[in-house]
Amino acid sequence: MFRQFSRFLSRASTMRWRRPFSTNLPAEAAADSNFVEAWRKAIPNVEPPITPSSFMATRPATPSSIPSKLTVNFALPYSSELSGKEVDMVIIPATTGQMGVLPGHVATIAELKPGVLSVHEGNDISKYFVSGGFAFVHANSFADIIAVEAVPLDRIDPNLVQKGLTDFTQKLSTASTDVEKAEAQIGVDVHSALNAALTG
């Protein structure tokens, strides 16, 4: 059996991927018949595994013209803040700086840093403080934002932010181990971003 498996691995390493790495993929999901066939040859007594693409909904086709709205999904580990919401613009606190996302934005993946995420819909602006996460902007004017924690900006108490900033600054100055320094630095960074969000 190990000989057959090693042959399968050597064949798999020489196979070329037929699916391009691009956002212009067709909207219909194509079954990977080559994988299933190779699996059945190598391990005929075991059913082929179900791949992650089997569980994903098919991606909407990339529109030929730029839509007027950006569709946003904003999720937290415990809830969904926005699901399929059509907005005019989203401003994301990326690690590379503030990133404005409009309909027709180029496909991008951005890591979020602690800061303000603002969702613009007409004259209404909803602001959330996010502690970190990722934003996935797709070429079909969809944006998926996944944050570790997020709180509407109007629900944050400025007095508690100041107290936390003072406490973590003191912990940073008295930290003796690398772990204590790292934890205190994270606390200072998050509370400094909270303070900047509330005062700016």
PDB file of C-alpha atoms in Angstrom:
ATOM      1  CA  MET A   1       0.000   0.000   0.000  1.00  0.00           C
ATOM      2  CA  PHE A   2       2.826   2.388   0.796  1.00  0.00           C
ATOM      3  CA  ARG A   3       4.288   1.840  -2.661  1.00  0.00           C
ATOM      4  CA  GLN A   4       0.985   2.833  -4.259  1.00  0.00           C
ATOM      5  CA  PHE A   5       0.718   5.879  -2.038  1.00  0.00           C
ATOM      6  CA  SER A   6       4.234   7.040  -2.913  1.00  0.00           C
ATOM      7  CA  ARG A   7       3.377   6.722  -6.623  1.00  0.00           C
ATOM      8  CA  PHE A   8       0.234   8.769  -6.033  1.00  0.00           C
ATOM      9  CA  LEU A   9       2.276  11.469  -4.272  1.00  0.00           C
ATOM     10  CA  SER A  10       4.843  11.610  -7.064  1.00  0.00           C
ATOM     11  CA  ARG A  11       2.031  11.931  -9.640  1.00  0.00           C
ATOM     12  CA  ALA A  12       0.293  14.607  -7.572  1.00  0.00           C
ATOM     13  CA  SER A  13       3.467  16.694  -7.355  1.00  0.00           C
ATOM     14  CA  THR A  14       3.894  16.669 -11.136  1.00  0.00           C
ATOM     15  CA  MET A  15       0.239  17.492 -11.875  1.00  0.00           C
ATOM     16  CA  ARG A  16      -0.446  21.085 -12.828  1.00  0.00           C
ATOM     17  CA  TRP A  17      -3.249  22.962 -11.185  1.00  0.00           C
ATOM     18  CA  ARG A  18      -5.983  23.567 -13.704  1.00  0.00           C
ATOM     19  CA  ARG A  19      -7.716  26.174 -11.572  1.00  0.00           C
ATOM     20  CA  PRO A  20      -6.147  29.634 -11.890  1.00  0.00           C
ATOM     21  CA  PHE A  21      -5.499  31.773  -8.834  1.00  0.00           C
ATOM     22  CA  SER A  22      -7.761  34.641  -9.826  1.00  0.00           C
ATOM     23  CA  THR A  23     -10.937  36.397  -8.845  1.00  0.00           C
ATOM     24  CA  ASN A  24     -12.274  35.899 -12.370  1.00  0.00           C
ATOM     25  CA  LEU A  25     -13.235  32.278 -11.741  1.00  0.00           C
ATOM     26  CA  PRO A  26     -16.492  31.060 -13.222  1.00  0.00           C
ATOM     27  CA  ALA A  27     -19.490  31.295 -10.900  1.00  0.00           C
ATOM     28  CA  GLU A  28     -20.235  27.555 -11.248  1.00  0.00           C
ATOM     29  CA  ALA A  29     -18.156  25.206  -9.121  1.00  0.00           C
ATOM     30  CA  ALA A  30     -16.350  22.562 -11.176  1.00  0.00           C
ATOM     31  CA  ALA A  31     -15.972  19.079  -9.704  1.00  0.00           C
ATOM     32  CA  ASP A  32     -12.370  17.950  -9.448  1.00  0.00           C
ATOM     33  CA  SER A  33     -12.727  14.665 -11.327  1.00  0.00           C
ATOM     34  CA  ASN A  34      -8.937  14.238 -11.628  1.00  0.00           C
ATOM     35  CA  PHE A  35      -8.586  14.163  -7.850  1.00  0.00           C
ATOM     36  CA  VAL A  36     -11.435  11.678  -7.414  1.00  0.00           C
ATOM     37  CA  GLU A  37     -10.044   9.433 -10.172  1.00  0.00           C
ATOM     38  CA  ALA A  38      -6.516   9.506  -8.705  1.00  0.00           C
ATOM     39  CA  TRP A  39      -7.921   8.806  -5.234  1.00  0.00           C
ATOM     40  CA  ARG A  40      -9.926   5.794  -6.448  1.00  0.00           C
ATOM     41  CA  LYS A  41      -6.830   4.375  -8.186  1.00  0.00           C
ATOM     42  CA  ALA A  42      -4.638   4.818  -5.118  1.00  0.00           C
ATOM     43  CA  ILE A  43      -7.157   3.844  -2.430  1.00  0.00           C
ATOM     44  CA  PRO A  44     -10.064   1.981  -4.052  1.00  0.00           C
ATOM     45  CA  ASN A  45     -11.663   0.808  -0.778  1.00  0.00           C
ATOM     46  CA  VAL A  46     -12.038   4.297   0.750  1.00  0.00           C
ATOM     47  CA  GLU A  47     -14.371   7.027  -0.450  1.00  0.00           C
ATOM     48  CA  PRO A  48     -12.621  10.257  -1.494  1.00  0.00           C
ATOM     49  CA  PRO A  49     -12.697  13.004   1.136  1.00  0.00           C
ATOM     50  CA  ILE A  50     -15.044  15.930   0.780  1.00  0.00           C
ATOM     51  CA  THR A  51     -12.949  19.001   0.084  1.00  0.00           C
ATOM     52  CA  PRO A  52     -13.661  22.470   1.544  1.00  0.00           C
ATOM     53  CA  SER A  53     -14.880  23.731  -1.829  1.00  0.00           C
ATOM     54  CA  SER A  54     -17.785  21.259  -1.547  1.00  0.00           C
ATOM     55  CA  PHE A  55     -19.121  23.213   1.419  1.00  0.00           C
ATOM     56  CA  MET A  56     -18.754  26.700  -0.056  1.00  0.00           C
ATOM     57  CA  ALA A  57     -21.473  28.475  -1.965  1.00  0.00           C
ATOM     58  CA  THR A  58     -20.564  29.320  -5.521  1.00  0.00           C
ATOM     59  CA  ARG A  59     -19.056  32.739  -5.936  1.00  0.00           C
ATOM     60  CA  PRO A  60     -21.141  35.347  -7.755  1.00  0.00           C
ATOM     61  CA  ALA A  61     -19.724  36.164 -11.154  1.00  0.00           C
ATOM     62  CA  THR A  62     -17.581  39.275 -11.483  1.00  0.00           C
ATOM     63  CA  PRO A  63     -19.863  41.973 -12.907  1.00  0.00           C
ATOM     64  CA  SER A  64     -18.996  43.519 -16.256  1.00  0.00           C
ATOM     65  CA  SER A  65     -19.626  47.023 -14.876  1.00  0.00           C
ATOM     66  CA  ILE A  66     -18.947  48.470 -11.435  1.00  0.00           C
ATOM     67  CA  PRO A  67     -22.004  48.164  -9.171  1.00  0.00           C
ATOM     68  CA  SER A  68     -23.260  51.214  -7.304  1.00  0.00           C
ATOM     69  CA  LYS A  69     -23.071  49.517  -3.871  1.00  0.00           C
ATOM     70  CA  LEU A  70     -20.559  47.451  -1.940  1.00  0.00           C
ATOM     71  CA  THR A  71     -21.963  44.323  -0.258  1.00  0.00           C
ATOM     72  CA  VAL A  72     -20.449  43.881   3.225  1.00  0.00           C
ATOM     73  CA  ASN A  73     -20.396  40.913   5.575  1.00  0.00           C
ATOM     74  CA  PHE A  74     -19.006  41.810   9.019  1.00  0.00           C
ATOM     75  CA  ALA A  75     -18.657  38.855  11.382  1.00  0.00           C
ATOM     76  CA  LEU A  76     -17.365  38.224  14.879  1.00  0.00           C
ATOM     77  CA  PRO A  77     -16.705  34.795  16.415  1.00  0.00           C
ATOM     78  CA  TYR A  78     -19.970  35.020  18.355  1.00  0.00           C
ATOM     79  CA  SER A  79     -22.252  37.060  16.078  1.00  0.00           C
ATOM     80  CA  SER A  80     -22.782  38.625  12.671  1.00  0.00           C
ATOM     81  CA  GLU A  81     -22.897  42.431  12.754  1.00  0.00           C
ATOM     82  CA  LEU A  82     -23.644  42.914   9.048  1.00  0.00           C
ATOM     83  CA  SER A  83     -24.780  40.253   6.608  1.00  0.00           C
ATOM     84  CA  GLY A  84     -25.122  41.086   2.928  1.00  0.00           C
ATOM     85  CA  LYS A  85     -25.538  44.800   3.721  1.00  0.00           C
ATOM     86  CA  GLU A  86     -25.259  47.089   0.702  1.00  0.00           C
ATOM     87  CA  VAL A  87     -23.284  50.232   1.572  1.00  0.00           C
ATOM     88  CA  ASP A  88     -21.508  53.065  -0.217  1.00  0.00           C
ATOM     89  CA  MET A  89     -18.077  52.657   1.400  1.00  0.00           C
ATOM     90  CA  VAL A  90     -16.192  50.994   4.244  1.00  0.00           C
ATOM     91  CA  ILE A  91     -13.047  52.401   5.854  1.00  0.00           C
ATOM     92  CA  ILE A  92     -10.899  49.648   7.348  1.00  0.00           C
ATOM     93  CA  PRO A  93      -8.070  50.066   9.906  1.00  0.00           C
ATOM     94  CA  ALA A  94      -5.483  47.942   8.094  1.00  0.00           C
ATOM     95  CA  THR A  95      -1.971  47.396   9.414  1.00  0.00           C
ATOM     96  CA  THR A  96      -0.712  49.336   6.378  1.00  0.00           C
ATOM     97  CA  GLY A  97      -2.968  52.313   7.194  1.00  0.00           C
ATOM     98  CA  GLN A  98      -6.592  53.339   6.748  1.00  0.00           C
ATOM     99  CA  MET A  99      -8.041  51.650   3.681  1.00  0.00           C
ATOM    100  CA  GLY A 100     -11.167  52.934   1.967  1.00  0.00           C
ATOM    101  CA  VAL A 101     -13.127  50.286   0.071  1.00  0.00           C
ATOM    102  CA  LEU A 102     -15.602  51.374  -2.608  1.00  0.00           C
ATOM    103  CA  PRO A 103     -17.572  49.285  -5.123  1.00  0.00           C
ATOM    104  CA  GLY A 104     -15.208  47.903  -7.769  1.00  0.00           C
ATOM    105  CA  HIS A 105     -12.183  47.839  -5.427  1.00  0.00           C
ATOM    106  CA  VAL A 106      -9.351  45.563  -6.494  1.00  0.00           C
ATOM    107  CA  ALA A 107      -9.298  42.168  -4.743  1.00  0.00           C
ATOM    108  CA  THR A 108      -7.315  42.500  -1.511  1.00  0.00           C
ATOM    109  CA  ILE A 109      -6.636  40.746   1.772  1.00  0.00           C
ATOM    110  CA  ALA A 110      -5.744  43.068   4.651  1.00  0.00           C
ATOM    111  CA  GLU A 111      -4.874  42.408   8.273  1.00  0.00           C
ATOM    112  CA  LEU A 112      -6.757  44.668  10.674  1.00  0.00           C
ATOM    113  CA  LYS A 113      -5.096  46.519  13.521  1.00  0.00           C
ATOM    114  CA  PRO A 114      -6.894  47.998  16.528  1.00  0.00           C
ATOM    115  CA  GLY A 115      -8.858  50.977  15.233  1.00  0.00           C
ATOM    116  CA  VAL A 116     -12.138  52.317  13.893  1.00  0.00           C
ATOM    117  CA  LEU A 117     -14.046  50.530  11.159  1.00  0.00           C
ATOM    118  CA  SER A 118     -16.585  52.902   9.623  1.00  0.00           C
ATOM    119  CA  VAL A 119     -19.468  51.840   7.402  1.00  0.00           C
ATOM    120  CA  HIS A 120     -20.883  54.611   5.184  1.00  0.00           C
ATOM    121  CA  GLU A 121     -24.430  54.256   3.913  1.00  0.00           C
ATOM    122  CA  GLY A 122     -25.735  57.502   2.429  1.00  0.00           C
ATOM    123  CA  ASN A 123     -25.482  60.126   5.204  1.00  0.00           C
ATOM    124  CA  ASP A 124     -25.400  57.465   7.945  1.00  0.00           C
ATOM    125  CA  ILE A 125     -22.024  56.394   9.295  1.00  0.00           C
ATOM    126  CA  SER A 126     -21.766  53.441  11.683  1.00  0.00           C
ATOM    127  CA  LYS A 127     -18.471  53.235  13.562  1.00  0.00           C
ATOM    128  CA  TYR A 128     -17.081  50.167  15.319  1.00  0.00           C
ATOM    129  CA  PHE A 129     -13.872  49.739  17.263  1.00  0.00           C
ATOM    130  CA  VAL A 130     -12.178  46.508  16.157  1.00  0.00           C
ATOM    131  CA  SER A 131      -9.322  44.886  18.023  1.00  0.00           C
ATOM    132  CA  GLY A 132      -7.917  43.017  15.031  1.00  0.00           C
ATOM    133  CA  GLY A 133      -8.831  40.535  12.319  1.00  0.00           C
ATOM    134  CA  PHE A 134      -8.848  40.348   8.538  1.00  0.00           C
ATOM    135  CA  ALA A 135     -10.678  41.958   5.624  1.00  0.00           C
ATOM    136  CA  PHE A 136     -11.203  40.131   2.350  1.00  0.00           C
ATOM    137  CA  VAL A 137     -12.202  42.378  -0.545  1.00  0.00           C
ATOM    138  CA  HIS A 138     -13.395  40.521  -3.639  1.00  0.00           C
ATOM    139  CA  ALA A 139     -13.413  41.822  -7.209  1.00  0.00           C
ATOM    140  CA  ASN A 140     -17.199  41.382  -7.433  1.00  0.00           C
ATOM    141  CA  SER A 141     -17.745  44.274  -4.941  1.00  0.00           C
ATOM    142  CA  PHE A 142     -18.161  42.001  -1.923  1.00  0.00           C
ATOM    143  CA  ALA A 143     -16.177  42.555   1.280  1.00  0.00           C
ATOM    144  CA  ASP A 144     -15.904  40.063   4.137  1.00  0.00           C
ATOM    145  CA  ILE A 145     -14.611  41.527   7.387  1.00  0.00           C
ATOM    146  CA  ILE A 146     -13.778  39.179  10.243  1.00  0.00           C
ATOM    147  CA  ALA A 147     -12.825  40.729  13.580  1.00  0.00           C
ATOM    148  CA  VAL A 148     -11.822  39.191  16.891  1.00  0.00           C
ATOM    149  CA  GLU A 149     -13.780  41.794  18.874  1.00  0.00           C
ATOM    150  CA  ALA A 150     -15.854  44.779  17.777  1.00  0.00           C
ATOM    151  CA  VAL A 151     -17.860  47.322  19.744  1.00  0.00           C
ATOM    152  CA  PRO A 152     -19.957  50.209  18.436  1.00  0.00           C
ATOM    153  CA  LEU A 153     -17.951  53.352  19.175  1.00  0.00           C
ATOM    154  CA  ASP A 154     -20.785  55.041  21.081  1.00  0.00           C
ATOM    155  CA  ARG A 155     -20.810  52.211  23.671  1.00  0.00           C
ATOM    156  CA  ILE A 156     -17.216  52.779  24.847  1.00  0.00           C
ATOM    157  CA  ASP A 157     -16.651  54.585  28.178  1.00  0.00           C
ATOM    158  CA  PRO A 158     -13.807  57.153  27.812  1.00  0.00           C
ATOM    159  CA  ASN A 159     -13.033  57.041  31.566  1.00  0.00           C
ATOM    160  CA  LEU A 160     -12.423  53.275  31.462  1.00  0.00           C
ATOM    161  CA  VAL A 161     -10.200  53.702  28.406  1.00  0.00           C
ATOM    162  CA  GLN A 162      -8.050  56.282  30.233  1.00  0.00           C
ATOM    163  CA  LYS A 163      -7.834  54.048  33.307  1.00  0.00           C
ATOM    164  CA  GLY A 164      -6.843  51.037  31.179  1.00  0.00           C
ATOM    165  CA  LEU A 165      -4.201  53.047  29.328  1.00  0.00           C
ATOM    166  CA  THR A 166      -2.697  54.206  32.628  1.00  0.00           C
ATOM    167  CA  ASP A 167      -2.729  50.677  34.071  1.00  0.00           C
ATOM    168  CA  PHE A 168      -1.095  49.068  31.022  1.00  0.00           C
ATOM    169  CA  THR A 169       1.511  51.851  30.745  1.00  0.00           C
ATOM    170  CA  GLN A 170       2.461  51.205  34.382  1.00  0.00           C
ATOM    171  CA  LYS A 171       2.588  47.429  33.749  1.00  0.00           C
ATOM    172  CA  LEU A 172       4.834  48.001  30.745  1.00  0.00           C
ATOM    173  CA  SER A 173       7.313  50.055  32.766  1.00  0.00           C
ATOM    174  CA  THR A 174       7.477  47.455  35.570  1.00  0.00           C
ATOM    175  CA  ALA A 175       7.425  44.295  33.402  1.00  0.00           C
ATOM    176  CA  SER A 176      10.383  41.990  33.998  1.00  0.00           C
ATOM    177  CA  THR A 177       9.814  39.097  31.564  1.00  0.00           C
ATOM    178  CA  ASP A 178       9.309  39.145  27.813  1.00  0.00           C
ATOM    179  CA  VAL A 179       5.795  37.732  28.197  1.00  0.00           C
ATOM    180  CA  GLU A 180       4.802  40.472  30.661  1.00  0.00           C
ATOM    181  CA  LYS A 181       6.253  43.123  28.337  1.00  0.00           C
ATOM    182  CA  ALA A 182       4.392  41.713  25.313  1.00  0.00           C
ATOM    183  CA  GLU A 183       1.057  41.540  27.184  1.00  0.00           C
ATOM    184  CA  ALA A 184       1.483  45.071  28.518  1.00  0.00           C
ATOM    185  CA  GLN A 185       2.471  46.386  25.051  1.00  0.00           C
ATOM    186  CA  ILE A 186      -0.670  44.850  23.516  1.00  0.00           C
ATOM    187  CA  GLY A 187      -2.752  46.534  26.232  1.00  0.00           C
ATOM    188  CA  VAL A 188      -1.075  49.887  25.594  1.00  0.00           C
ATOM    189  CA  ASP A 189      -1.577  49.577  21.809  1.00  0.00           C
ATOM    190  CA  VAL A 190      -5.274  48.686  22.098  1.00  0.00           C
ATOM    191  CA  HIS A 191      -6.050  51.378  24.695  1.00  0.00           C
ATOM    192  CA  SER A 192      -4.079  53.996  22.724  1.00  0.00           C
ATOM    193  CA  ALA A 193      -6.122  53.119  19.621  1.00  0.00           C
ATOM    194  CA  LEU A 194      -9.342  53.293  21.683  1.00  0.00           C
ATOM    195  CA  ASN A 195      -8.318  56.696  23.039  1.00  0.00           C
ATOM    196  CA  ALA A 196      -7.466  57.978  19.546  1.00  0.00           C
ATOM    197  CA  ALA A 197     -10.811  56.693  18.245  1.00  0.00           C
ATOM    198  CA  LEU A 198     -12.744  58.507  20.954  1.00  0.00           C
ATOM    199  CA  THR A 199     -10.819  61.790  20.768  1.00  0.00           C
ATOM    200  CA  GLY A 200     -10.372  61.904  17.000  1.00  0.00           C
TER     201      GLY A 200
END
